[in-house]
Amino acid sequence: MNEKEPSPLAVHKDAWSQKDLLEGIIQRYIPTRSHVGGLWPTWEIEADQADEKLPELNSYLGRLGWMARLQRGDVDQLTTIPLPHHQFPGSRIHIYMWSASLITLLLSALRWMENGRPSGGWFVESEFLDALIGFAFPVLFTLFLASFIQTRISAKLGVRTGHILPIPDPSVLLWLFSGLSTSFFIWPFGIFFIPTLPRMDARPWPDRKSLAWTSVSVPIVLLVSGFVFWTLGLILAPDAYLLTGEPYRANPPFLIELISTAFDTSFQTTLDWGHPFFFAAGFLTLVGWLLMLPIPTFPGGRLLVARMGIQEARSSGTQILMFMLLVTAALFIFDAFNGFTIWIPVLSVAIPLLLFMGGDSRIPVLIDGDRPLNEENHRRLGLVLFIAILFAIPSQFPVEPVERWDAEATYSLDVDVYAELDDVWNASAMISLENPSMENRNYTVVGSILGTTLWTAELSCGEEICDGQLEPGEATSIELLFTHENTSHQPTFLDYQIDVTFDKTEHQEIGTIHPNMTGSVGAEWYHLRSGEEVLTCLDVYLEESANISFPDLGSDWMPFLWLEGQVGLNQTLETTDNIVCLDGVDQALPYNVQSYLRNVALGNATFVVGFDSTWPHIVSASEDGWFIDEQHPIGTPFNQEGTTLYQENESSCPDNENLVTPPHNGSAIWNWNISVRPAAKIPSIGPDEVLMIKLAPNTYIHCYQDEGIATKFSIQKGPNLILYDGSEPIRLWDAPRTATSTELTIALFNNGTSDVVLRHSTLGDVEWDLQNLTDSLSPGWNNLTLGVPSSVINTYQLTHQDGAILITFGGYLEAEP
């Protein structure tokens, strides 16, 4: 053979199988011991040079479409598996999904911006551009930055990964065009989730280090960017602006809330006026935190594998622990199962992944998955995980509607319990007003003293009416000062009324302040009905027993007046007594001797009190009702313009803003059955018109809203009677009256068609001459003329008595000639 000729190649007698080929290649780098078999070719190897030669081996196998995965143990094994093909999608799908995400982000921002923006917009006047600059661009830019950083880190660590592919949330279209409340808008971000294509679990990872740092790159970028946008939102947060509907609010993670609350007491209010950056930051920090959770296919799940190893991470014990932690946090930290909240879609994704993929040891694909992280990487990753999970933990409601946006303004009272004596007697009531809403609230405060009294009241604003406007979140206080400057008489009870009006909502507070004395009395006498009897009463307050008397009522009045339960006009009161009442032969007498009741002595103190002449009326009406026409008007007190009439309910004078007059069919007779329409304005009667008010036996209230006067009366079944005082008709005719001239004429109009029995009685020590008094009232006019006796006080009173009319005449203390 010529020495220059090449040596012949050795040729195997049989063709190599794929296993033989792979084994031959492997033996060039790593010595093998024996073939183990299995689904994919597996060999026991000598692992002395595996750490150094495995990357070179995989570099060579990669050109053939294979890779080798090392499994360490008592016996090291090397398994060859095919490299995945065609995992990377084309650029077209990325363009579609990113474009669709841009649209849903814009629509989402427009949805929660439509309820209000500052004048001139957040950045520009265009709402569309505002949504783009304030929400869509920050989110998409951050996702693009996170995707770019992830691919660079993975490439540096020897793995080719794809870009983030945002999944748009089409449900925003439902909320945008359905008109549903924002309270149903539980995921208001426009992007549902942000996977990477190809799936990160399906990519071959050289070791745990490359898997760990690539996995945490995206969550870290999202969290850091989110914290930046939270800070920018707080810096750029606006003042109040006009709202047209219920706004939406993003709640910050723990770290932002902790820092902001420590330095800014108005932090929570600032969040309500949500800057668009808040929503961008809320999405980024929420999603970044969720990605850090140890859920299979999540970056946090891959981080768990990188730190624990695939076998331990996928063990049943670990997965049960993860499941219990997830459910416990959802239940006790986030209250996730209390209604349909934002956590429902999160849990609907997380729990199935944990249950069905938590035990799958095939993912993620690790080439050398049994080699643990070094101590430095393990410590750094643990610190990153701790900081992210703790400081980025979201609030119970990451996003929520601001229900207080149109809340009613509130008020509170801080009233002195006792009036104190300094230079003069004084007391005060502090009225605190607060507007918790996000709208301006107009307010009006009026303070007054009830009854006839020597107390005076003054508001701190210096006007009779304090009014103004509360801006959103604003509070103010108004003081109502009470003063009693009369030093010759001790102060009576202070009965006050405070009216607070917010826009069209009215509130009223009535209370009593007692002087800081051992005993005091009310400001006024008043009538108190007890069945058929009417007493005249006065409130008292005692801290120790004391005697009460009336200096101006001499012994001459003792046959006619006495204190209830007593023989005369003196009584020793105990601390348990809170009222004294005058009784007498004639219930009309105290009303007519009220000037003698002005001075009240209680113990060693003397008080000057007034007299409330309001009478608890009981009059009669027939089944036909009151007949009202031009000749017989409705009369006092019903004749004021715009007054209203009610059957009694829980309020003495309800708001009549929406009340109208009873319906009228256009005929001459206007019928109003108050049992059918229990509340209405009293109509004005024109010429040739008749109003018939049908009043069933009941209690009624007449309201004169302009003056705040309410007149309460009861109706019994009986005759329709009108008493005339001069030319003024009086339909509530049962109040006591006084005869001051020598001759009395009582003009009565019987509106019925039959006679009414007329009864009479006399009381007192001076007789009336009633010989000319008839025993019945005929239909129509009845004029009763009587001589008035020469008494100090002459009284008369009409009352209804079982279908008849009783006139009680009183003459007391014969006058000196």
PDB file of C-alpha atoms in Angstrom, residues 39 85 93 97 263 273 291 309 352 362 365 379 455-456 660 670 681 793:
ATOM      1  CA  LEU A  39     -39.593   6.714  27.995  1.00  0.00           C
ATOM      2  CA  HIS A  85     -40.008  23.084  18.326  1.00  0.00           C
ATOM      3  CA  ILE A  93     -50.124  37.720  17.362  1.00  0.00           C
ATOM      4  CA  MET A  97     -52.833  41.366  21.483  1.00  0.00           C
ATOM      5  CA  PHE A 263     -46.922  61.855  56.808  1.00  0.00           C
ATOM      6  CA  TRP A 273     -59.969  61.963  44.107  1.00  0.00           C
ATOM      7  CA  LEU A 291     -47.080  36.925  40.185  1.00  0.00           C
ATOM      8  CA  GLY A 309     -35.969  21.825  44.123  1.00  0.00           C
ATOM      9  CA  PRO A 352     -57.296  25.173  39.752  1.00  0.00           C
ATOM     10  CA  ARG A 362     -42.359  17.756  34.661  1.00  0.00           C
ATOM     11  CA  VAL A 365     -38.019  21.903  32.514  1.00  0.00           C
ATOM     12  CA  ARG A 379     -30.300  34.702  50.442  1.00  0.00           C
ATOM     13  CA  TRP A 455     -83.272  83.965  78.000  1.00  0.00           C
ATOM     14  CA  THR A 456     -81.659  85.309  74.822  1.00  0.00           C
ATOM     15  CA  VAL A 660    -100.607  69.667  45.920  1.00  0.00           C
ATOM     16  CA  TRP A 670    -114.751  70.489  45.416  1.00  0.00           C
ATOM     17  CA  LYS A 681    -102.481  71.672  50.475  1.00  0.00           C
ATOM     18  CA  ILE A 793    -113.143  87.662  85.303  1.00  0.00           C
TER      19      ILE A 793
END
